[in-house]
XYZ file of C-alpha atoms in Angstrom:
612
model
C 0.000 0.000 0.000
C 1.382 3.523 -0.797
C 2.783 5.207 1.872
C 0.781 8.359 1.036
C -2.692 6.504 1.703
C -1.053 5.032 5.529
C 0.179 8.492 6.686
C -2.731 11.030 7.829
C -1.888 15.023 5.618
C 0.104 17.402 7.994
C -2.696 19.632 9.761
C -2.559 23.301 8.777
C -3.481 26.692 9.879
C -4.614 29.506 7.536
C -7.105 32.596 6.622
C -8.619 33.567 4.241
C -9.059 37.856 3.548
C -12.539 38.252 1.775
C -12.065 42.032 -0.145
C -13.730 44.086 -2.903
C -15.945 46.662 -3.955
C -18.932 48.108 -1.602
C -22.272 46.230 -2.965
C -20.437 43.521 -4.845
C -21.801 40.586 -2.929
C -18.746 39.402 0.057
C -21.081 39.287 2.817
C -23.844 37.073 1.068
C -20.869 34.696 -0.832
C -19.472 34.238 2.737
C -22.808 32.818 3.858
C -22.605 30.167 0.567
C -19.670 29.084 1.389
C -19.555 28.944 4.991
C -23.276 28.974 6.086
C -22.164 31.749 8.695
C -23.752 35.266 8.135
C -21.149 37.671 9.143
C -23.050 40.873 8.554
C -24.403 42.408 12.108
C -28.306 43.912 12.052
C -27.507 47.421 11.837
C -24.980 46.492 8.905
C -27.934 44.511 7.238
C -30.033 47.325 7.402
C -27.674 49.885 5.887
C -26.834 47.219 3.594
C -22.717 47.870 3.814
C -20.265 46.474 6.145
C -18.998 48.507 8.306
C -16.676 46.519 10.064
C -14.563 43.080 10.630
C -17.004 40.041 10.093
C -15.737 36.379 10.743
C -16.720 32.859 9.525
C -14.838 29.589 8.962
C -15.098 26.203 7.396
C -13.125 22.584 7.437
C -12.160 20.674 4.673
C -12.397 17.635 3.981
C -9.994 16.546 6.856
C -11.045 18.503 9.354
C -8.607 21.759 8.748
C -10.476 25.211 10.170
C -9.970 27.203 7.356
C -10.693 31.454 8.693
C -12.463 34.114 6.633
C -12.445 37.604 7.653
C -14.676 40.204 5.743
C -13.873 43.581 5.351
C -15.292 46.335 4.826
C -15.628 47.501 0.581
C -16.356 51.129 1.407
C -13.659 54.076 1.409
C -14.352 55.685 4.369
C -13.258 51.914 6.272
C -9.904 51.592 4.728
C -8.520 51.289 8.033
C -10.453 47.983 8.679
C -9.897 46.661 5.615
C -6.241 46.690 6.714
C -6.320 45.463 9.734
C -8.458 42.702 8.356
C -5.906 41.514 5.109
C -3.169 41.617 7.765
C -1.070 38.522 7.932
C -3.766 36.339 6.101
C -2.932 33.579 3.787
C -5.251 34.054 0.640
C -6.835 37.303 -0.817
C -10.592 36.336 -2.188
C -10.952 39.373 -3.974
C -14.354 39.835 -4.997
C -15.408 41.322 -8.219
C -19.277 41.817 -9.687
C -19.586 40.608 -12.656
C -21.967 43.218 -13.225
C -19.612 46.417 -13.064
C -15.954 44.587 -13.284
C -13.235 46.307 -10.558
C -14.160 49.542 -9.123
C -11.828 51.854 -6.932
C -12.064 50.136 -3.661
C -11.148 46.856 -5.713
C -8.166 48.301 -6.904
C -7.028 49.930 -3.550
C -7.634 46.888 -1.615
C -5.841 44.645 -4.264
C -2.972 47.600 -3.103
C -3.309 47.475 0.402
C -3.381 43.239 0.465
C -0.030 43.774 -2.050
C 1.833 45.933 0.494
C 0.786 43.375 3.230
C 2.749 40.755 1.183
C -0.399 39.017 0.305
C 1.211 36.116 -2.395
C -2.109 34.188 -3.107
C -4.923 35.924 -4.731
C -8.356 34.335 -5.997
C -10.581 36.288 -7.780
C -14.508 35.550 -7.521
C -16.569 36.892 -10.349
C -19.719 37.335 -8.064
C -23.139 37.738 -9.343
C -22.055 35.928 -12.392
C -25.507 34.814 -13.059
C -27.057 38.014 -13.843
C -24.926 39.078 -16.871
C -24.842 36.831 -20.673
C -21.829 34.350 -21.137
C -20.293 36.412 -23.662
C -20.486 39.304 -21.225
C -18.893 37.497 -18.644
C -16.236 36.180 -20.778
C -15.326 39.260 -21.339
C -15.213 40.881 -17.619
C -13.258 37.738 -16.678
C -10.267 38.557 -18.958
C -10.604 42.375 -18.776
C -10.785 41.448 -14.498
C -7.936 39.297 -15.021
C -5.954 41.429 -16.354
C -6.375 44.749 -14.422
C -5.921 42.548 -11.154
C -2.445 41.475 -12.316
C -1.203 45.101 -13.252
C -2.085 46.015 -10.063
C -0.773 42.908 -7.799
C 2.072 40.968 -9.857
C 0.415 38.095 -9.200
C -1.118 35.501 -11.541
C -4.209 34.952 -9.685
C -6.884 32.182 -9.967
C -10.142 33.247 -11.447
C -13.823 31.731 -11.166
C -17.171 33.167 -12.424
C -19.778 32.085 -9.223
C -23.246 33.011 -7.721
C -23.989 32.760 -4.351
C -27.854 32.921 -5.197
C -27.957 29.713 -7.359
C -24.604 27.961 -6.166
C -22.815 28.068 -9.051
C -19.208 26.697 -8.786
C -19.649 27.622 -5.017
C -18.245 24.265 -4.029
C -15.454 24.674 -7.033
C -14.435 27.725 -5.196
C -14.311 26.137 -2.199
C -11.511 23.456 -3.255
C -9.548 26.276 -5.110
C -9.577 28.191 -1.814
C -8.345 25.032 0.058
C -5.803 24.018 -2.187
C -4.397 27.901 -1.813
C -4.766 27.753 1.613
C -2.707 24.768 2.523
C -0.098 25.624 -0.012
C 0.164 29.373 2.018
C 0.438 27.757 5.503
C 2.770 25.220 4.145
C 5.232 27.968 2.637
C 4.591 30.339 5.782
C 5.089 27.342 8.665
C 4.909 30.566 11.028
C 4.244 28.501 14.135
C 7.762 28.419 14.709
C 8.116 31.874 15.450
C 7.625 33.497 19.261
C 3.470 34.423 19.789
C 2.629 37.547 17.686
C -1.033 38.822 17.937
C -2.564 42.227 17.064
C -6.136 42.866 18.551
C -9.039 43.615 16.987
C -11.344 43.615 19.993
C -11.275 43.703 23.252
C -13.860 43.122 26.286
C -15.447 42.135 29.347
C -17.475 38.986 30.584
C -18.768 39.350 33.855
C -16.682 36.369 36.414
C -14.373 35.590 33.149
C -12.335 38.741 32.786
C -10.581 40.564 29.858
C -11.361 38.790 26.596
C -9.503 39.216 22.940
C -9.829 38.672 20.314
C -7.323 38.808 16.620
C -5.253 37.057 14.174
C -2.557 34.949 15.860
C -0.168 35.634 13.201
C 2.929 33.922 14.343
C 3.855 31.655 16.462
C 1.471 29.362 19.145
C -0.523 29.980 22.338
C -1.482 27.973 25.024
C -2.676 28.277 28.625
C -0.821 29.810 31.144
C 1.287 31.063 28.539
C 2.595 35.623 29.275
C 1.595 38.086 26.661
C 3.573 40.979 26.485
C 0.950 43.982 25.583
C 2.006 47.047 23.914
C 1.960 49.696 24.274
C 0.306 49.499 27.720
C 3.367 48.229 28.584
C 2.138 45.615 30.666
C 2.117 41.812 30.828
C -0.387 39.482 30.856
C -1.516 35.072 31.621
C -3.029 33.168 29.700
C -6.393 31.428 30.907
C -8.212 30.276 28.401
C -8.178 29.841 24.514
C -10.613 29.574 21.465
C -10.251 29.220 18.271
C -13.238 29.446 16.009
C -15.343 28.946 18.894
C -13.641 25.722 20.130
C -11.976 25.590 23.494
C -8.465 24.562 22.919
C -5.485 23.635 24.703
C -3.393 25.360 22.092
C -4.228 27.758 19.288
C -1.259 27.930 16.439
C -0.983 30.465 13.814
C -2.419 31.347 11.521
C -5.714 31.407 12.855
C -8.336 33.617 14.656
C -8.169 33.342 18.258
C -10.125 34.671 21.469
C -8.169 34.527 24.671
C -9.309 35.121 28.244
C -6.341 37.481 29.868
C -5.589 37.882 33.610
C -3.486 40.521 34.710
C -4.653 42.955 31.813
C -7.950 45.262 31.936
C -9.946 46.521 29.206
C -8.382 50.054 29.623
C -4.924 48.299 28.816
C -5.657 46.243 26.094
C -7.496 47.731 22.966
C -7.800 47.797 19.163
C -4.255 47.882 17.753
C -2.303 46.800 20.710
C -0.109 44.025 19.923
C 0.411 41.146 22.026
C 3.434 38.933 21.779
C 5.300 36.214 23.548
C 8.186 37.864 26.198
C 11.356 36.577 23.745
C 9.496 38.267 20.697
C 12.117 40.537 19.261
C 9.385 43.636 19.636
C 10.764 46.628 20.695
C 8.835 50.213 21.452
C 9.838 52.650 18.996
C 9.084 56.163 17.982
C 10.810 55.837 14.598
C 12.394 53.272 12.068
C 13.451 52.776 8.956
C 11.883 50.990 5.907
C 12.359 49.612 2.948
C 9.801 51.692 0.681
C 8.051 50.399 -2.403
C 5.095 52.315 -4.163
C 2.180 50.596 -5.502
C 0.241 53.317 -7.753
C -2.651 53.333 -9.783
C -1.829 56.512 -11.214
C 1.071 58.788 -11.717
C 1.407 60.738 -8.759
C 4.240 60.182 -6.450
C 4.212 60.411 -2.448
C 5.372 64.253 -2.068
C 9.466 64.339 -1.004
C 9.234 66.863 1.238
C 10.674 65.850 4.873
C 7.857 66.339 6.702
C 4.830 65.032 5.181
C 2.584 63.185 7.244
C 1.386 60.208 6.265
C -0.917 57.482 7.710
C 0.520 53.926 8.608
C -1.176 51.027 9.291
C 0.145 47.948 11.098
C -2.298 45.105 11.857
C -5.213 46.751 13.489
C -2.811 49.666 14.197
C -3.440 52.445 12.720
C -1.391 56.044 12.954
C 0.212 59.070 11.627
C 4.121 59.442 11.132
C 6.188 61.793 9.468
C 7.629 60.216 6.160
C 11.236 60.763 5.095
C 12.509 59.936 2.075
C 16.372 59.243 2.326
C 18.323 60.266 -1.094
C 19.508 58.154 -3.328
C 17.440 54.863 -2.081
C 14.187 52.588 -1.384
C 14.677 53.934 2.314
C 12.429 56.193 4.562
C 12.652 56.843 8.260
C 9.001 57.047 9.863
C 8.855 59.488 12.742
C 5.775 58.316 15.290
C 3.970 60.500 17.070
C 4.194 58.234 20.264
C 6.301 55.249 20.812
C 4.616 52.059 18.728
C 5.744 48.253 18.787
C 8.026 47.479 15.964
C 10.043 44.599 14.671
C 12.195 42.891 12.175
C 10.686 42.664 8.580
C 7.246 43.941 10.053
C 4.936 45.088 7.273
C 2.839 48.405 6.977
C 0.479 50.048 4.677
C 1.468 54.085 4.125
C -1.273 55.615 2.752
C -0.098 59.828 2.235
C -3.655 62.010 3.020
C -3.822 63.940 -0.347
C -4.126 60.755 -2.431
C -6.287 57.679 -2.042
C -4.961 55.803 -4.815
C -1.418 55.684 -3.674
C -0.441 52.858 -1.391
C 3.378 52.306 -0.261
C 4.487 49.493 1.040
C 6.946 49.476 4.038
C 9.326 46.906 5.375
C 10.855 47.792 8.496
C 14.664 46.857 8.458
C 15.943 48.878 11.326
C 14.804 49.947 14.684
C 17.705 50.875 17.129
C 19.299 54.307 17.096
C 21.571 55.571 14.147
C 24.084 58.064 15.050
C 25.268 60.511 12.986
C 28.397 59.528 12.137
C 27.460 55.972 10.674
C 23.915 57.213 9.033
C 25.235 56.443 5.611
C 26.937 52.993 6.341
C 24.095 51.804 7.326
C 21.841 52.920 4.950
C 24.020 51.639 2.039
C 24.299 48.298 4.043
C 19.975 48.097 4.226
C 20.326 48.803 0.829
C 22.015 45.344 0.089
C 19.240 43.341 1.917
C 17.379 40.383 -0.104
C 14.859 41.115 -1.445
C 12.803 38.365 0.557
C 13.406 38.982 4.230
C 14.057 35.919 6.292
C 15.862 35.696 10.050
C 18.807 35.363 8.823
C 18.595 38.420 6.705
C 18.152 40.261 10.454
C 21.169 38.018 11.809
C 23.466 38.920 8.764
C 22.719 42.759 8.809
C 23.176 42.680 12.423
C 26.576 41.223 12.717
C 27.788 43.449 10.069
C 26.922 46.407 11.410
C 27.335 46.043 15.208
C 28.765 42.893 15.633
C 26.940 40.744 17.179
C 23.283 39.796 17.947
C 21.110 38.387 20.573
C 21.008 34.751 20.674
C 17.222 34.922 21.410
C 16.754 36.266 17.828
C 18.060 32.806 16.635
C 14.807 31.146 14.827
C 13.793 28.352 17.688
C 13.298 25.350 15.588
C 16.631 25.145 14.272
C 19.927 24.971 16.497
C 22.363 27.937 16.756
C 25.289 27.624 14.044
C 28.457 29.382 14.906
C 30.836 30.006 12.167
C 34.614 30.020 12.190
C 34.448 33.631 11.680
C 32.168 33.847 14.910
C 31.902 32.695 18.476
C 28.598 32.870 21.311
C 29.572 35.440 24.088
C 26.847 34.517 26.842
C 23.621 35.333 25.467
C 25.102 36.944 22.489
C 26.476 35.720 18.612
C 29.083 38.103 17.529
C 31.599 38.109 14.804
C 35.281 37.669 15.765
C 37.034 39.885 14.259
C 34.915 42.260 15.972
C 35.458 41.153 19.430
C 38.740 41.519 18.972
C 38.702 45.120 17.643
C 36.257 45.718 21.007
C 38.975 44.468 23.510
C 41.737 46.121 22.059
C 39.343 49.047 22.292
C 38.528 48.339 25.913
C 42.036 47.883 26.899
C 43.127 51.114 25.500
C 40.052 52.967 27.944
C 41.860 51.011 30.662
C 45.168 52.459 30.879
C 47.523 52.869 34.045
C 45.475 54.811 36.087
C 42.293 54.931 34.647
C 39.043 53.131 35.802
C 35.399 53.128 34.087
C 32.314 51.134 35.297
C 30.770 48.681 32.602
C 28.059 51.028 31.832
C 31.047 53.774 31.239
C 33.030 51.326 29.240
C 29.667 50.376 26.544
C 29.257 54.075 26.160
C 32.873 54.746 25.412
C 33.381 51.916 22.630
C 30.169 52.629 21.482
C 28.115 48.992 22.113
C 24.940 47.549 24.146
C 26.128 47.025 27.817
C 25.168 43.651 27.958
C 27.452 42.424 25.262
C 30.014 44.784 26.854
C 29.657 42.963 30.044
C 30.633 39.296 28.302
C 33.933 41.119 26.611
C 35.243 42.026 30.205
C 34.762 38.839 31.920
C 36.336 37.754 28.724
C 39.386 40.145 29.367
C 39.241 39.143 33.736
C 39.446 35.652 32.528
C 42.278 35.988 30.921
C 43.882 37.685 34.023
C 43.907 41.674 31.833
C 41.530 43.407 34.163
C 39.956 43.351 37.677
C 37.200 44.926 39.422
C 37.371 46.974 42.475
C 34.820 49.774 43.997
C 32.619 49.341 40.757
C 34.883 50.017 38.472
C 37.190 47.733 35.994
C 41.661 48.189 36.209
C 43.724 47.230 34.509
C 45.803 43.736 35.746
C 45.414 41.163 37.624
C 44.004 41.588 41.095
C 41.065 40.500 42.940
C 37.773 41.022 41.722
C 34.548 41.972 43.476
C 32.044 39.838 41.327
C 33.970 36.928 42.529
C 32.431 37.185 46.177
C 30.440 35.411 47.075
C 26.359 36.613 47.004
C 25.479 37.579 50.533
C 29.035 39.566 50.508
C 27.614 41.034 47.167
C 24.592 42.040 48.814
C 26.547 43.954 51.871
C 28.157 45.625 49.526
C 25.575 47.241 47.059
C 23.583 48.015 49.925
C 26.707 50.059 51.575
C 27.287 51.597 48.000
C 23.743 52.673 47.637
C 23.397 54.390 50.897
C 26.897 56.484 49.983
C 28.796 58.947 52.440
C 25.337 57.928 54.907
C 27.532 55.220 55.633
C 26.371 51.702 56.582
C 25.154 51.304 59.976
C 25.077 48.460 61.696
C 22.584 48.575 64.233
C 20.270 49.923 62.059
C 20.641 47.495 59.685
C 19.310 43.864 60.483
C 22.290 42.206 58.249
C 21.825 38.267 60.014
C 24.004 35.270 59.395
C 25.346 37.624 56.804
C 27.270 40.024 59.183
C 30.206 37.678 59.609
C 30.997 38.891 55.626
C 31.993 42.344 57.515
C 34.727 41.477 58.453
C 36.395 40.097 54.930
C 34.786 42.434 53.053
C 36.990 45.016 55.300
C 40.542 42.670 54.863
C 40.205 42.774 51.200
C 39.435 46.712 51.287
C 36.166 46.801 49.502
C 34.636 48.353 52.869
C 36.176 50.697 55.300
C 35.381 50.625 58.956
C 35.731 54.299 60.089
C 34.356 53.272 63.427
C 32.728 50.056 65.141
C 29.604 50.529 63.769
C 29.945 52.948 60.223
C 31.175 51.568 57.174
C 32.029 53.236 54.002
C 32.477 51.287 50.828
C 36.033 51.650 49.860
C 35.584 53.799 46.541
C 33.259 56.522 48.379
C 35.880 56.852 51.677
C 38.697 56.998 48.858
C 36.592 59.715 46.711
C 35.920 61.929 50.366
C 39.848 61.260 50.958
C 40.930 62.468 47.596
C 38.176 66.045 47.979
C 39.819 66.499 51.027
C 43.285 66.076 49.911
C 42.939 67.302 46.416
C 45.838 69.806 45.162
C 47.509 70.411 48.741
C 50.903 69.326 49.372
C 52.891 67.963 52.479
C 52.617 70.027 54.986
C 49.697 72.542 54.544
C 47.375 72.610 56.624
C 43.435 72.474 57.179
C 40.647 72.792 59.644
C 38.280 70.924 60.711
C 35.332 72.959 59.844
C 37.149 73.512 56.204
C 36.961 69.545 55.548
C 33.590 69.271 56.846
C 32.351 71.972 54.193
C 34.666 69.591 51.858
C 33.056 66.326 52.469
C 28.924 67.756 53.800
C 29.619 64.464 56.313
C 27.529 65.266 59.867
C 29.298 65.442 62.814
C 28.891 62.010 63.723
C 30.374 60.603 60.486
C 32.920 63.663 60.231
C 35.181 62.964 63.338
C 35.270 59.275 62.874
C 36.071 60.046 59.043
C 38.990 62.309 59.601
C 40.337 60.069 62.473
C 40.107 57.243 59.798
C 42.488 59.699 57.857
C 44.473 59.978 60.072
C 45.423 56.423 61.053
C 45.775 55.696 57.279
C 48.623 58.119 57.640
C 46.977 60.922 55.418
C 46.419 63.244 57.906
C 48.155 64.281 61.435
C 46.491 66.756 63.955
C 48.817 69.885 65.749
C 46.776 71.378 68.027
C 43.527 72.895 66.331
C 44.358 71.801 62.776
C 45.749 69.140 60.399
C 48.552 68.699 58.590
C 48.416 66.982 54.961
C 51.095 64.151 55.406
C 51.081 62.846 51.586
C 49.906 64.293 48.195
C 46.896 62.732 46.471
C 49.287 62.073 43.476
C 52.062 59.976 45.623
């Protein structure tokens, strides 16, 4: 027996985006082909959809199969966005009546810039015009649709009224389907989700509902929500009405949230999975490509506003051409969720015939001085984004990359040419350029904190952090009081926790010194005493401690330019240092037993320069 007929067909997940003209029959072909009337009363009534309606069926072995209606008029462009976002097949629907209209062509637009790849195209009402009539529309349909998309699209002439080919449609749409969700296999991505509605059932919670475009969810799952900013738990998931124990992409999904309210999650907010690579932005830059029905051109001027639409995000942004490229920067007016290869509809206000389609390749900050090296580098992106095309970009530009943005089903590949650095990939001859560079900072006599040392050699301070235990490994630097030295020496970070603890807490509380009986330090306090043998803590009486860099900081204000031999008072060092009385005598006694200081009568003498 064929192996084909013993092994059950891969389950799949996909949508289908049902688009067209106002008035050319998508509501009422929904209901042949699903049985599911989408249209709500008062939309029945006006006889237009207004906004988002949903349906489903299975085929033929038991695949849920999504359809989301949207709106055909003008005036609900926005929803009609939101709705052919991340969807796996474009029915367009076309009357056979009146051919494509406007709204046909800007939704055709709109579906392109969303990187739609499968279109079918339903000649609707196909009943009420003469064969040679419809012949006709079909190729004149046929062609216009493929001007305006690229695509080669299926076409079939139907009529929801009598069924004709309704069933034949249904197949095609399958077949498209399945080959979309087999070329997407998105389910391997982290949880990406943009809302389209949001509410409250009394003793449930916060319910919502969208597109699970990427990616899987399942109960007791977190949801990152921007931009609310806060995170949520999964309790509960449907899909298509069905309570599941896991929903996968793509597919339309309600979820019951706790930790989220209804004032924190809305229409347009996007959840995602914590290790999504989503970051809040209130610019980035895109790769640009104009879809036009006609030949006007989005004005150049640097600050035109334009609307963008994301998912069921919608906004304004400034638009910025750069010269000589596909590139724009969008300016937001607020910070907005943005990631990696994320698409979005620009649609400029003075013309409704213009769509452009954006591609964000960049998100981070661009200084000034390498604006141009990484524009030309953007430039040489493939034209088909993929992971890797965010890993390749990445390394050449800054030199390394999270290893969370690695794509989880496959395992992380390390070339000769790089190496993983903790949580991080980077390219090797870049780490060594960034210890050299590191070393340099750390000359005789100088000492930076981590946080110092990212900011000087111009990198993210986590990757900074792996280069210097890289460097203390290797016996090149040390820390002490917070700060890295050059050479070999003992090193803070090596103590052990609770002495870790005792000293953070004495750095945060500064020249107020650390107190001990006001502080409740435990088993702990026995760390005291090392902490003060290895000098990381000074003991300027029995019960005040100073960590080591602050009583060395007050030492060196007091000191400062004086020589051997000069003198000060005691009410000049307390104006010096701002220590009370209580701290200020056992300070300066300190001093003076570590031979800095020596009293004569009503002053004290400076016994050594800061400098010797």
């Amino acid at each position: 027996m064929p192996t084909s007929l013993l092994t059950p067909p891969e389950p799949y997940h996909a949508i289908i985006g049902l688009a067209g003209h106002v008035d050319h029959g998508k509501t009422t072909l929904i209901e042949a082909l699903t049985g599911i009337v989408t249209s709500r009363p008062h939309e029945q009534q006006l006889g237009m959809t207004q906004d988002l309606g949903f349906a489903h069926f299975s085929d033929e072995d038991g695949n849920t199969i999504g359809v989301v209606d949207v709106p055909g008029h003008e005036r609900y462009l926005r929803n009609m966005v939101a709705g052919v976002w991340h969807i796996n097949v474009l029915l367009l629907v076309v009357s056979a009546e009146e051919g494509c209209m406007p709204m046909t062509l800007m939704h055709t637009l709109v579906a392109r810039a969303m990187g739609v790849r499968h279109i079918v195209v339903c000649l609707s009402k196909s009943d009420k015009v003469p064969d040679e009539q419809l012949a006709e529309t079909e190729e004149l349909v046929l062609e216009t649709i493929m001007d305006a998309s690229g695509i080669v699209p299926e076409i079939i002439p139907v009529s929801a009224v009598t069924g004709k080919n309704i069933q034949q449609l249904k197949t095609l749409l399958i077949q498209q389907a399945k080959a979309s969700a087999e070329c997407m296999q998105r389910e391997k991505s982290p949880a990406l989700m943009y809302v389209d509605r949001a509410f409250v059932v009394n003793g449930i919670g916060t319910i919502v509902t969208g597109t699970l475009a990427a990616g899987a969810l399942k109960t007791g799952d977190k949801l990152r929500c921007e931009p609310a900013g806060m995170t949520g738990a999964i309790r509960s998931v449907q899909t298509y009405h069905q309570q599941t124990d896991e929903a996968v992409a793509t597919s339309r999904v309600a979820v019951n949230i706790k930790g989220l309210t209804r004032k924190q999650v809305r229409r347009g907010s996007l959840l995602f999975a914590p290790d999504a690579p989503v970051s809040m932005q209130t610019q980035c830059i895109v790769r640009v490509r104009q879809f036009d029905l006609t030949t006007e051109t989005v004005p150049s001027g640097r600050n035109k506003v334009v609307e963008v639409a994301s998912g069921s995000w919608h906004g304004e942004a400034r638009y910025i051409p750069l010269p000589d490229s596909d590139l724009a920067r969008l300016v937001f007016s607020q910070p907005v969720p943005v990631y990696f290869g994320q698409r979005m509809a620009i649609i400029p206000d003075i013309n409704r015939s213009l769509v452009i389609q954006g591609e964000v390749l960049w998100c981070d900050f661009i200084p000034r001085h390498r604006k141009r090296q990484i524009y030309d580098h953007l430039q040489c992106l493939p034209e088909t984004l993929t992971p890797q095309s965010q890993l390749d970009i990445l390394l050449e530009l800054q030199g390394f990359y999270p290893v969370a943005l690695h794509p989880s089903d496959s395992p992380v590949a390390v070339t000769e040419h790089q190496r993983q650095l903790g949580d991080f990939i980077v390219a090797s001859s870049w780490l060594e350029t960034m210890k050299q560079s590191v070393m340099n900072m750390l000359a005789p006599g100088q000492t930076y904190s981590t946080a110092e040392l990212a900011y000087a050699v111009k990198t993210d301070e986590a990757v900074c952090a792996e280069i210097l235990k890289l460097l203390k490994a290797a016996g090149q630097i040390h820390l002490k009081f917070a700060k890295w030295h050059a050479g070999e020496g003992s090193s803070e970070d090596d103590l052990p926790p609770e002495a870790q603890a005792i000293l953070r807490q004495a750095r945060s509380l500064g020249k107020e010194g650390l107190e001990t009986n006001k502080t409740d330090l435990g088993k702990d306090k026995k760390w005291l005493r090392q902490l003060v043998h290895q000098k990381y803590l000074v003991a300027i009486d029995q019960q005040i401690y100073f960590d080591g860099g602050v009583y060395l900081d007050l030492v060196k204000s007091v000191v400062a330019e004086r020589q051997p031999e000069d003198t000060i008072s005691l009410q000049e060092i307390k104006g010096i240092v701002e220590l009370s009385r209580k701290y200020l005598i056992p300070f300066v006694n300190k001093m003076e037993k570590d031979g800095w200081l020596r009293r004569h009568e009503e002053v004290r003498i400076i016994l050594k320069s800061w400098k010797s």
